Short mmCIF file of C-alpha atoms in Angstrom, two decimals:
data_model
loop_
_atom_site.label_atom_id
_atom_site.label_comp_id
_atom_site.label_asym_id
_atom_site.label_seq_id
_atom_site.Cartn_x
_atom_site.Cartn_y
_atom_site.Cartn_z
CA UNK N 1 21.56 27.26 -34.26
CA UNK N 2 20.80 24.44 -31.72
CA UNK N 3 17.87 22.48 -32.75
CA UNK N 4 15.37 21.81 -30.47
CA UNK N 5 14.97 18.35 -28.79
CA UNK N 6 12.31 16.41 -26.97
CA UNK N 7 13.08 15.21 -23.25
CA UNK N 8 13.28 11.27 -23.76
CA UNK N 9 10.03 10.80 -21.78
CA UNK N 10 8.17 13.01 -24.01
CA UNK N 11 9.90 10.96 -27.45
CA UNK N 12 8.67 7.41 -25.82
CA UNK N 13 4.90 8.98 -25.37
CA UNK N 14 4.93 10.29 -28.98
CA UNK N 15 6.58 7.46 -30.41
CA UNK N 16 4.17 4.63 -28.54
CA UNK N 17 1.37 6.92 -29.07
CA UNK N 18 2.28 6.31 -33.15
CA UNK N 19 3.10 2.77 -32.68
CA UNK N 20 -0.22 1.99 -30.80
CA UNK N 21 -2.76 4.31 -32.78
CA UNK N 22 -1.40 2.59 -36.27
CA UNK N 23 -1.58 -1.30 -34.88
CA UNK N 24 -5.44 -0.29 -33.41
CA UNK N 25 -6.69 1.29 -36.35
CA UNK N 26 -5.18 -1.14 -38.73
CA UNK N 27 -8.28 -2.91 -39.73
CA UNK N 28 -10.40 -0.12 -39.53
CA UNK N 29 -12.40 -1.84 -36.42
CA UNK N 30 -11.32 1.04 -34.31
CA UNK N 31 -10.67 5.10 -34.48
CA UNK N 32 -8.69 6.43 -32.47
CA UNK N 33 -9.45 10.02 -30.91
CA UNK N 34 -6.66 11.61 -28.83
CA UNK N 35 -7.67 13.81 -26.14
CA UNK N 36 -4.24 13.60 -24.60
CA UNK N 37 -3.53 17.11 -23.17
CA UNK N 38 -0.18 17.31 -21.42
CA UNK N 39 -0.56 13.63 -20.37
CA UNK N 40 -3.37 14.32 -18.06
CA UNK N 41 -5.97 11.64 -17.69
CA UNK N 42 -6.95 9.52 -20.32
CA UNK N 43 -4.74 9.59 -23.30
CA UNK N 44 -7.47 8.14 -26.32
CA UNK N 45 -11.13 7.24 -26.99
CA UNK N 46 -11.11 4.78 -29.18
CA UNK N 47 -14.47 4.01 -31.34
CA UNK N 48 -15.78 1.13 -32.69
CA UNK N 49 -16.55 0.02 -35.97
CA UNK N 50 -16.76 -3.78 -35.97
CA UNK N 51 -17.44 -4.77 -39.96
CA UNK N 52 -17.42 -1.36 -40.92
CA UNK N 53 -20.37 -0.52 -39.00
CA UNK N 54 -21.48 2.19 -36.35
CA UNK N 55 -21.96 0.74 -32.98
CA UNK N 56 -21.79 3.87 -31.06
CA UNK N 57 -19.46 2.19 -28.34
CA UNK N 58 -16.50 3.52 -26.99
CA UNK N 59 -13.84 2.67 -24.46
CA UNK N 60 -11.64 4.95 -23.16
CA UNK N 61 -7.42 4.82 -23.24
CA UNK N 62 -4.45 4.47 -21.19
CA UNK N 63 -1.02 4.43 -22.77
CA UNK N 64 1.67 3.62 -21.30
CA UNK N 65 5.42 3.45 -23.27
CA UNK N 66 8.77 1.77 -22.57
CA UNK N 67 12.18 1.80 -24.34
CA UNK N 68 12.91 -1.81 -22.35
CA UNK N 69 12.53 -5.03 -23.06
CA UNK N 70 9.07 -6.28 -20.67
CA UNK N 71 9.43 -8.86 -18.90
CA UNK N 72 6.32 -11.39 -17.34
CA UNK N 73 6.66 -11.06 -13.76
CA UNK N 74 8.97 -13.74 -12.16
CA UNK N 75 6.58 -15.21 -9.52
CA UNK N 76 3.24 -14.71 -11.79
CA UNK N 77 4.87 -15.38 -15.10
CA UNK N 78 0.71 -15.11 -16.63
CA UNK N 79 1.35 -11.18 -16.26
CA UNK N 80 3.45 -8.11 -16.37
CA UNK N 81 3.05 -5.26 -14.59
CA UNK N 82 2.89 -1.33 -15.40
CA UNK N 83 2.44 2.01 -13.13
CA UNK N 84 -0.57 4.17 -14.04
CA UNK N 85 -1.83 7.32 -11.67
CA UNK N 86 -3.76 6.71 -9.13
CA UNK N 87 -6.36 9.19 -11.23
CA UNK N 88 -6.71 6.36 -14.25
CA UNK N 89 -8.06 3.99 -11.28
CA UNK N 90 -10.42 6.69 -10.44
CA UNK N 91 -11.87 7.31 -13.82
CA UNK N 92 -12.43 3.57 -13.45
CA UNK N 93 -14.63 3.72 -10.80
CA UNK N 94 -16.78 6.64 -12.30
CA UNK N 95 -17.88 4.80 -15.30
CA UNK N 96 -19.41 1.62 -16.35
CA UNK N 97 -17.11 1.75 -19.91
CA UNK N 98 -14.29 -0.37 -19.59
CA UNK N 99 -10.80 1.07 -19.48
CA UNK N 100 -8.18 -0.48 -21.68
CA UNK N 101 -4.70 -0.51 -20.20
CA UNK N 102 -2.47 -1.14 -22.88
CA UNK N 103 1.83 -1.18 -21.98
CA UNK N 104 3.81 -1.26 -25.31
CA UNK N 105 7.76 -1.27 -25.54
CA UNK N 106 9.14 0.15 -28.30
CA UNK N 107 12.24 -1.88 -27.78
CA UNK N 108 10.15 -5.43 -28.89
CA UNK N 109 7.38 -3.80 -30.46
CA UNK N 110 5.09 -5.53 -28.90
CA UNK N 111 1.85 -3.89 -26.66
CA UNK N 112 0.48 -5.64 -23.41
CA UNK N 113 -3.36 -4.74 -22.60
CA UNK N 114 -6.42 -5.71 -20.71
CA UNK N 115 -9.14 -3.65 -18.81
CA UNK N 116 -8.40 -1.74 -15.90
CA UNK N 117 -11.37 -2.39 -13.83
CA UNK N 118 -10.19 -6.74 -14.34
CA UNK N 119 -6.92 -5.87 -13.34
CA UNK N 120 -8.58 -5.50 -9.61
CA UNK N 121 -10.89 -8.58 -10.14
CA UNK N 122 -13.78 -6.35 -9.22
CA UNK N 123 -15.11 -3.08 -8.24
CA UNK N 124 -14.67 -3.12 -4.64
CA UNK N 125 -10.97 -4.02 -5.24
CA UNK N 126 -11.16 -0.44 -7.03
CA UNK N 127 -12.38 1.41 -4.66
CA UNK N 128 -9.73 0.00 -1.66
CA UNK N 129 -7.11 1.36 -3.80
CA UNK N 130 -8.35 4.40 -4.08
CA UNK N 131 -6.45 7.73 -2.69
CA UNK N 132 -3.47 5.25 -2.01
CA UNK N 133 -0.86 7.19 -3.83
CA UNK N 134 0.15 9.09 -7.23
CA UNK N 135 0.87 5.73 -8.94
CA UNK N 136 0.08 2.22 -8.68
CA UNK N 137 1.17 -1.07 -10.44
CA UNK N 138 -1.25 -3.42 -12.64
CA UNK N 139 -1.00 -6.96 -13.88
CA UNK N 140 -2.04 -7.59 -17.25
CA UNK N 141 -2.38 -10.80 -18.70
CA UNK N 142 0.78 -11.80 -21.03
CA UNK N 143 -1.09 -13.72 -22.80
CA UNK N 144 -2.83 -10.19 -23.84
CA UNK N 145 -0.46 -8.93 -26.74
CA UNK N 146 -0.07 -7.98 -29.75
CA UNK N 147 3.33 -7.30 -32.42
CA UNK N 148 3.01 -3.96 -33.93
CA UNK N 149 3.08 -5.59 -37.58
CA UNK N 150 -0.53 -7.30 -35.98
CA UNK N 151 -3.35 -6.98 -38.46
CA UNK N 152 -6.55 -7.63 -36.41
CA UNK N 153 -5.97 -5.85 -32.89
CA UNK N 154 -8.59 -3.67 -33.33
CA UNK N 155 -11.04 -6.68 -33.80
CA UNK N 156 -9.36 -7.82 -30.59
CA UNK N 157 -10.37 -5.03 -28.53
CA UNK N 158 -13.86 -5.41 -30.30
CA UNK N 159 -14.08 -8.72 -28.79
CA UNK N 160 -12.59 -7.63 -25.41
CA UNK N 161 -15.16 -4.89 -25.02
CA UNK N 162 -18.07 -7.37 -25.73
CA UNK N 163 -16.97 -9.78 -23.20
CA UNK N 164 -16.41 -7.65 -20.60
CA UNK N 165 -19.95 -5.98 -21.00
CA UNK N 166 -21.27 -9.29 -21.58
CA UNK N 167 -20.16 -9.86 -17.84
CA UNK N 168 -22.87 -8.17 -16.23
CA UNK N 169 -25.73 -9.66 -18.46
#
């Protein structure tokens, strides 16, 4: 009997889904709820608990998984760059959480994030991009990573989340 396989794109989600959901809830700063169905829209909430303590924040997810090495982009070498749907920009615009972008390759295991609405600077930058196609491509900071043997990226994204709603106090 032939045993059933998963198409490789399918393997990379569920294997960076694994990957990322054990490095963010590592320190128990973060818990991670999937509401990935079929890959539509945001793949995670993730939930704060910074020292172990309810703060009733969350910021929504977007994975997105590579088998290849990532590279920082040759004339910007401060970034590398990912696809996401045009739809994940959208859900941007709709709310004032912050979206976390995070790009991890299974291949250095090592994950790439920052927030989607600072990826465009600001949020008219969102809204010109809007409707401009299925996908489009994001620079996140390479300075923004973290190994998956990490210990404290969940207290990272803590601290990314305050700053960036500290930005409009």
């Amino acid at each position: 009997m032939a045993k059933a396989r998963l198409t490789n794109s399918r393997s990379v989600d569920a294997n960076t889904t694994n990957a990322v959901r054990l490095l963010t809830e590592f320190d128990n700063t973060v818990v991670w709820r999937d509401v990935r169905i079929d890959d539509y829209g945001i793949d995670a909430l993730l939930e704060f608990f910074p020292e172990q303590r309810i703060s009733g924040r969350y910021m929504p997810l977007q994975l997105k998984g590579t088998t290849k090495h990532i590279e920082s982009l040759k004339r910007s070498p401060e970034y590398v760059s990912c696809k996401i749907k045009s739809t994940t920009l959208e859900y941007g615009q709709q709310d004032v959480l912050p979206v976390l972008v995070v790009f991890a390759s299974l291949y250095d295991r090592v994950a790439y994030y920052g927030i989607l609405q600072d990826t465009f600077g600001y949020q008219e930058g969102l809204r010109e991009w809007a409707g401009k196609g299925d996908e489009l491509t994001v620079r996140l900071p390479s300075s923004n990573y973290a190994c998956f043997e990490d210990k404290d990226f969940g207290t990272r994204l803590w601290g990314l989340y305050e700053e960036y709603l500290g930005q409009d106090e």
